[in-house]
Coordinates of C-alpha atoms in Angstrom, one line a residue:
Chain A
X1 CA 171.9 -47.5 14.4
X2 CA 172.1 -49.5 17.5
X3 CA 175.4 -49.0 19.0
X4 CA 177.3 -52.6 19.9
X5 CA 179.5 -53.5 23.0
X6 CA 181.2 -56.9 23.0
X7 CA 184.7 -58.3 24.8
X8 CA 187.6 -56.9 23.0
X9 CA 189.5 -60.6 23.1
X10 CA 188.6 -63.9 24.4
X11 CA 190.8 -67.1 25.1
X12 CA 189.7 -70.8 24.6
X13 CA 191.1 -74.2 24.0
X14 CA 190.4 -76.8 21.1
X15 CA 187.3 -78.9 21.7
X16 CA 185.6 -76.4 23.9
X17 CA 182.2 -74.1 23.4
X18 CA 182.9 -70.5 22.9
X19 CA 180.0 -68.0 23.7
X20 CA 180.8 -64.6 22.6
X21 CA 178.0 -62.3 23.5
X22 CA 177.3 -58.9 22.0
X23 CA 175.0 -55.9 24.0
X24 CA 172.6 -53.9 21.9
X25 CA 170.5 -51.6 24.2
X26 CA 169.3 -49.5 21.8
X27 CA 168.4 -51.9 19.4
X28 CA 164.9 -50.9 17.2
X29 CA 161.9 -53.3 16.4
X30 CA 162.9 -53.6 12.7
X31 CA 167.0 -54.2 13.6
X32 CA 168.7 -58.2 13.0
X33 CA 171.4 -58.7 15.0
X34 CA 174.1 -60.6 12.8
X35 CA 178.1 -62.0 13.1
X36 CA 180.9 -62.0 10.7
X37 CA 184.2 -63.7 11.1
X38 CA 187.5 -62.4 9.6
X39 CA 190.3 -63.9 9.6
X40 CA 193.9 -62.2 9.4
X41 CA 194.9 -60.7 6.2
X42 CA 191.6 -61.4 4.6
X43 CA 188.0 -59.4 4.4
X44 CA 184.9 -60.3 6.8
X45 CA 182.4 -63.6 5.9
X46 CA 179.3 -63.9 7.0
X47 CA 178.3 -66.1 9.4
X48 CA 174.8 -66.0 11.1
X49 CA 171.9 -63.9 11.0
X50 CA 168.2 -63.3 13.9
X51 CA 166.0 -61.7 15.0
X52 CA 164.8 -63.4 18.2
X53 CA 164.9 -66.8 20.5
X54 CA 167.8 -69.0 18.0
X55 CA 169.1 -69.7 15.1
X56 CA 171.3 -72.3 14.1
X57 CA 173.2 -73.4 10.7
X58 CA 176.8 -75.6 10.3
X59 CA 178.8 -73.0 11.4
X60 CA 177.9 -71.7 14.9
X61 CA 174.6 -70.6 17.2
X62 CA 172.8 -67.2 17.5
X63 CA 170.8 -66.9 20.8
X64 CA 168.4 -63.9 21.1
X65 CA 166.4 -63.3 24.4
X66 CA 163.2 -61.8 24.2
X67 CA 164.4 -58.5 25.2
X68 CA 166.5 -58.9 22.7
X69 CA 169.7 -55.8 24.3
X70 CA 171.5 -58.7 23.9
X71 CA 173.0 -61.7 21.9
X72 CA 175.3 -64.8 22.6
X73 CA 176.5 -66.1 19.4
X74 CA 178.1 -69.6 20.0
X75 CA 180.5 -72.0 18.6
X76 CA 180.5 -75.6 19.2
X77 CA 183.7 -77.7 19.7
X78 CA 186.1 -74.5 18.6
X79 CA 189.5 -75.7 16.6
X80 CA 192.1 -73.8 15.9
X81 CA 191.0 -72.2 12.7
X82 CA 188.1 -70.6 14.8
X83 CA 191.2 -68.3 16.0
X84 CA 189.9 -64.9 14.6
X85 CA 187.7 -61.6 15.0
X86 CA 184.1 -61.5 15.2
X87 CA 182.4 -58.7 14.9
X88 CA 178.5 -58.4 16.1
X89 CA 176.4 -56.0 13.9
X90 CA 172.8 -54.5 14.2
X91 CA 171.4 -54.3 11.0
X92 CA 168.1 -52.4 10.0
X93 CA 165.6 -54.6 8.0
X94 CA 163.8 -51.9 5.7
X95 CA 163.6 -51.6 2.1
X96 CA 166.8 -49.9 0.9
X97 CA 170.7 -49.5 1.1
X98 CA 171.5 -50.9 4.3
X99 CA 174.7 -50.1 6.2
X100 CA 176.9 -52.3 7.8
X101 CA 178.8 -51.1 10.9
X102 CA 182.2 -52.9 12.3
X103 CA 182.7 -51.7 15.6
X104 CA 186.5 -53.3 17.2
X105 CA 185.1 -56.6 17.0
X106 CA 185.9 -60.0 19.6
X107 CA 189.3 -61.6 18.7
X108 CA 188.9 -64.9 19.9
X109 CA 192.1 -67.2 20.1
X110 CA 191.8 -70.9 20.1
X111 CA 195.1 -73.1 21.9
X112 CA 195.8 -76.5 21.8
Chain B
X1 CA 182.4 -68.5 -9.4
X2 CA 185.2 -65.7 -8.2
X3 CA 183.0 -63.9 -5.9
X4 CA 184.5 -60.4 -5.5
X5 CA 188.2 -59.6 -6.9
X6 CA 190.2 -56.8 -5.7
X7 CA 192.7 -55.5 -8.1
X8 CA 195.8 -54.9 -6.5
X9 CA 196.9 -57.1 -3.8
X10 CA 199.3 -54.8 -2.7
X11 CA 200.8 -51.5 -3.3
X12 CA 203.2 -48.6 -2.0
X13 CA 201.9 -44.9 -3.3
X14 CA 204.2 -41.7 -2.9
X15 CA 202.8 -39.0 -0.9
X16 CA 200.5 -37.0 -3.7
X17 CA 200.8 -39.6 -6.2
X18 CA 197.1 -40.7 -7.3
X19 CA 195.7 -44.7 -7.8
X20 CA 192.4 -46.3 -8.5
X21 CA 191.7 -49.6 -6.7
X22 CA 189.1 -51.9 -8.7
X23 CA 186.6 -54.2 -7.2
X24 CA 184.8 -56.6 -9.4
X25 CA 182.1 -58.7 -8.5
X26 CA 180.5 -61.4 -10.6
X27 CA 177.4 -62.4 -8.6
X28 CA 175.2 -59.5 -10.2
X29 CA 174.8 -57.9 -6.8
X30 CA 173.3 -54.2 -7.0
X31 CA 175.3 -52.9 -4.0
X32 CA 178.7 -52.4 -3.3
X33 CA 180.7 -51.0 -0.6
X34 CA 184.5 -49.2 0.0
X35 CA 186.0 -49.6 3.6
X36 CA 189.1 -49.2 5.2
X37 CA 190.5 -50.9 7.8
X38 CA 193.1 -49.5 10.1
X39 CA 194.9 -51.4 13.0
X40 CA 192.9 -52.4 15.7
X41 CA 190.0 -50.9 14.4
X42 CA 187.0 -52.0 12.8
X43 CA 186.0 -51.7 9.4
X44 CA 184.7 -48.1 8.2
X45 CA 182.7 -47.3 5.4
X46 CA 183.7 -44.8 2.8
X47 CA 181.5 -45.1 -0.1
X48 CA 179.2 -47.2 -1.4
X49 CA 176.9 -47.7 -4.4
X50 CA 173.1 -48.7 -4.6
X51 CA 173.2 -49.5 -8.6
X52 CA 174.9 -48.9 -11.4
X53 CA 175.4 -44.9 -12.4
X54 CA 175.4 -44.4 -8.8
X55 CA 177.2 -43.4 -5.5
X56 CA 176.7 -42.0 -2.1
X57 CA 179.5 -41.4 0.5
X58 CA 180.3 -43.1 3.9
X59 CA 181.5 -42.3 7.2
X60 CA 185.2 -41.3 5.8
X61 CA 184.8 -40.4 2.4
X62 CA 187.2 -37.6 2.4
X63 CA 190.6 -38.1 0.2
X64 CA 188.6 -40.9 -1.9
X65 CA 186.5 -41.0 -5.2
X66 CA 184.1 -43.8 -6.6
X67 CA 182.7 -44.5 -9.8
X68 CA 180.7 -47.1 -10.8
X69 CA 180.0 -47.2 -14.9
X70 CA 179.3 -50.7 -14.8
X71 CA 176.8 -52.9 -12.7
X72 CA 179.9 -55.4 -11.9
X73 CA 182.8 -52.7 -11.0
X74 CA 183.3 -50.6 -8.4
X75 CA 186.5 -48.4 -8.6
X76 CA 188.2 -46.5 -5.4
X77 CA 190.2 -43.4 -6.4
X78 CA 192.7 -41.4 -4.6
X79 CA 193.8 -38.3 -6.2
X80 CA 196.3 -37.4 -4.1
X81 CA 198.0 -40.1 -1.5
X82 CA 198.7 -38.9 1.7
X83 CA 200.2 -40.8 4.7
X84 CA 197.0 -40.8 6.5
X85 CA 195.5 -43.3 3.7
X86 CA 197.9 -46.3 4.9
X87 CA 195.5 -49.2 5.6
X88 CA 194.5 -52.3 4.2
X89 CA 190.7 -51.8 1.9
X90 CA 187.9 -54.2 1.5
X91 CA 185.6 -53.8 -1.4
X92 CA 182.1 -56.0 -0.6
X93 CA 178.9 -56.7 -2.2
X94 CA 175.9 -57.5 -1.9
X95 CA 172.1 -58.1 -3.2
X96 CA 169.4 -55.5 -2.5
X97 CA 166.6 -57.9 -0.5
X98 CA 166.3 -56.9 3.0
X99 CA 169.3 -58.9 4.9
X100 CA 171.1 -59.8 2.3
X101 CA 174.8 -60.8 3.4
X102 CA 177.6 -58.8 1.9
X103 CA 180.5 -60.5 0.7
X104 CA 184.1 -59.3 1.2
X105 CA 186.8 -59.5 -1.4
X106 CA 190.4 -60.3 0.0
X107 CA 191.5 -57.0 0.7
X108 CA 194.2 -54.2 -0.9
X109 CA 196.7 -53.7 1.7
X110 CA 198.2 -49.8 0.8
X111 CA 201.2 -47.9 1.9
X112 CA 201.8 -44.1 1.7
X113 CA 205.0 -43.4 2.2

């Protein structure tokens, strides 16, 4: 599995864009890159899903360059219930069991 | 639609007393997955289950026991508590297509004292 490197903790205000952006050197031609969010005291939600250039859905941004050793996954317009961890996994895409791995994860904090 | 239940919230275990934690799902998901979490770490994997009748180990599987009898249950037994086992667990699940998101129940936060 493609080992992840992202900021330990990142600081922001209400109403501004957050890009949180995740390094995957090693990633393989059949790996997605994808983001969970966890907020305190409760277990990790999914939140967005590629595999290369962007994807988009309500909740945030996932840019892929074509290299694709990295990944920027952004949040528009950040409140203050954006304030928790999130965690950038590589995930390989074959048939069978496939196993998520959590590395420390981006704790982002949103002020007023 | 409950999505998946952990079963307790909360509990405090003597050193070498045993428990069983219960996750149950009710979104007919084939997999299903034990971590722990520990402070300021991430989440580690320490079993998991491809279908029912079945179970594999993790990255810290040591100390813990699964069983999974039915397709909607997935059951996390310690046999014997020790402090080291302190930390909050996440049961998740998920379907078997390539991608598919897991989904996280609330969490059982456990003390060994």
């Amino acid at each position: 599995l493609a080992k992840t490197t992202q900021p330990i903790s990142m600081d922001s205000y209400e109403g501004q864009e957050v890009n949180i952006t995740c390094s995957h050197n090693n990633i393989a031609t059949n790996d997605y890159i994808t983001w969970y969010q966890q907020f305190p005291s409760q277990g990790p939600r999914f939140i967005i899903q590629g595999y290369k250039t962007k994807v988009t859905n309500e909740v945030a941004s996932l840019f892929i360059p074509a290299d694709r050793k990295s990944s920027t996954l952004s949040l528009p317009r950040v409140s203050l219930s954006d304030t928790a961890v999130y965690y950038c996994l590589v995930v390989i895409m074959n048939t069978g069991f496939q196993k998520l791995v959590f590395g420390t994860g981006t704790r982002l904090l949103v002020s007023p | 639609n409950a999505g998946v239940t952990q079963t307790p919230k909360f509990r405090v275990l003597k050193t070498g007393q045993s428990m069983t934690l219960l996750c149950a799902q009710d979104m007919n998901h084939e997999y299903m997955y034990w971590y722990r979490q520990d402070p300021g770490m991430g989440l580690r994997l320490i079993h998991y289950s491809v279908g029912e009748g079945t179970t594999a180990k993790g990255e810290v599987p040591d100390g813990y026991n699964v069983s999974r009898l039915k397709k909607q249950n997935f059951l996390l037994g310690l046999e014997s508590a020790a402090p080291s086992q302190t930390s909050v667990y996440f049961c998740a699940s998920s379907y078997s297509q390539v991608g598919a998101q897991a989904f996280f129940g609330q969490g059982t936060r456990l003390t060994v004292v």
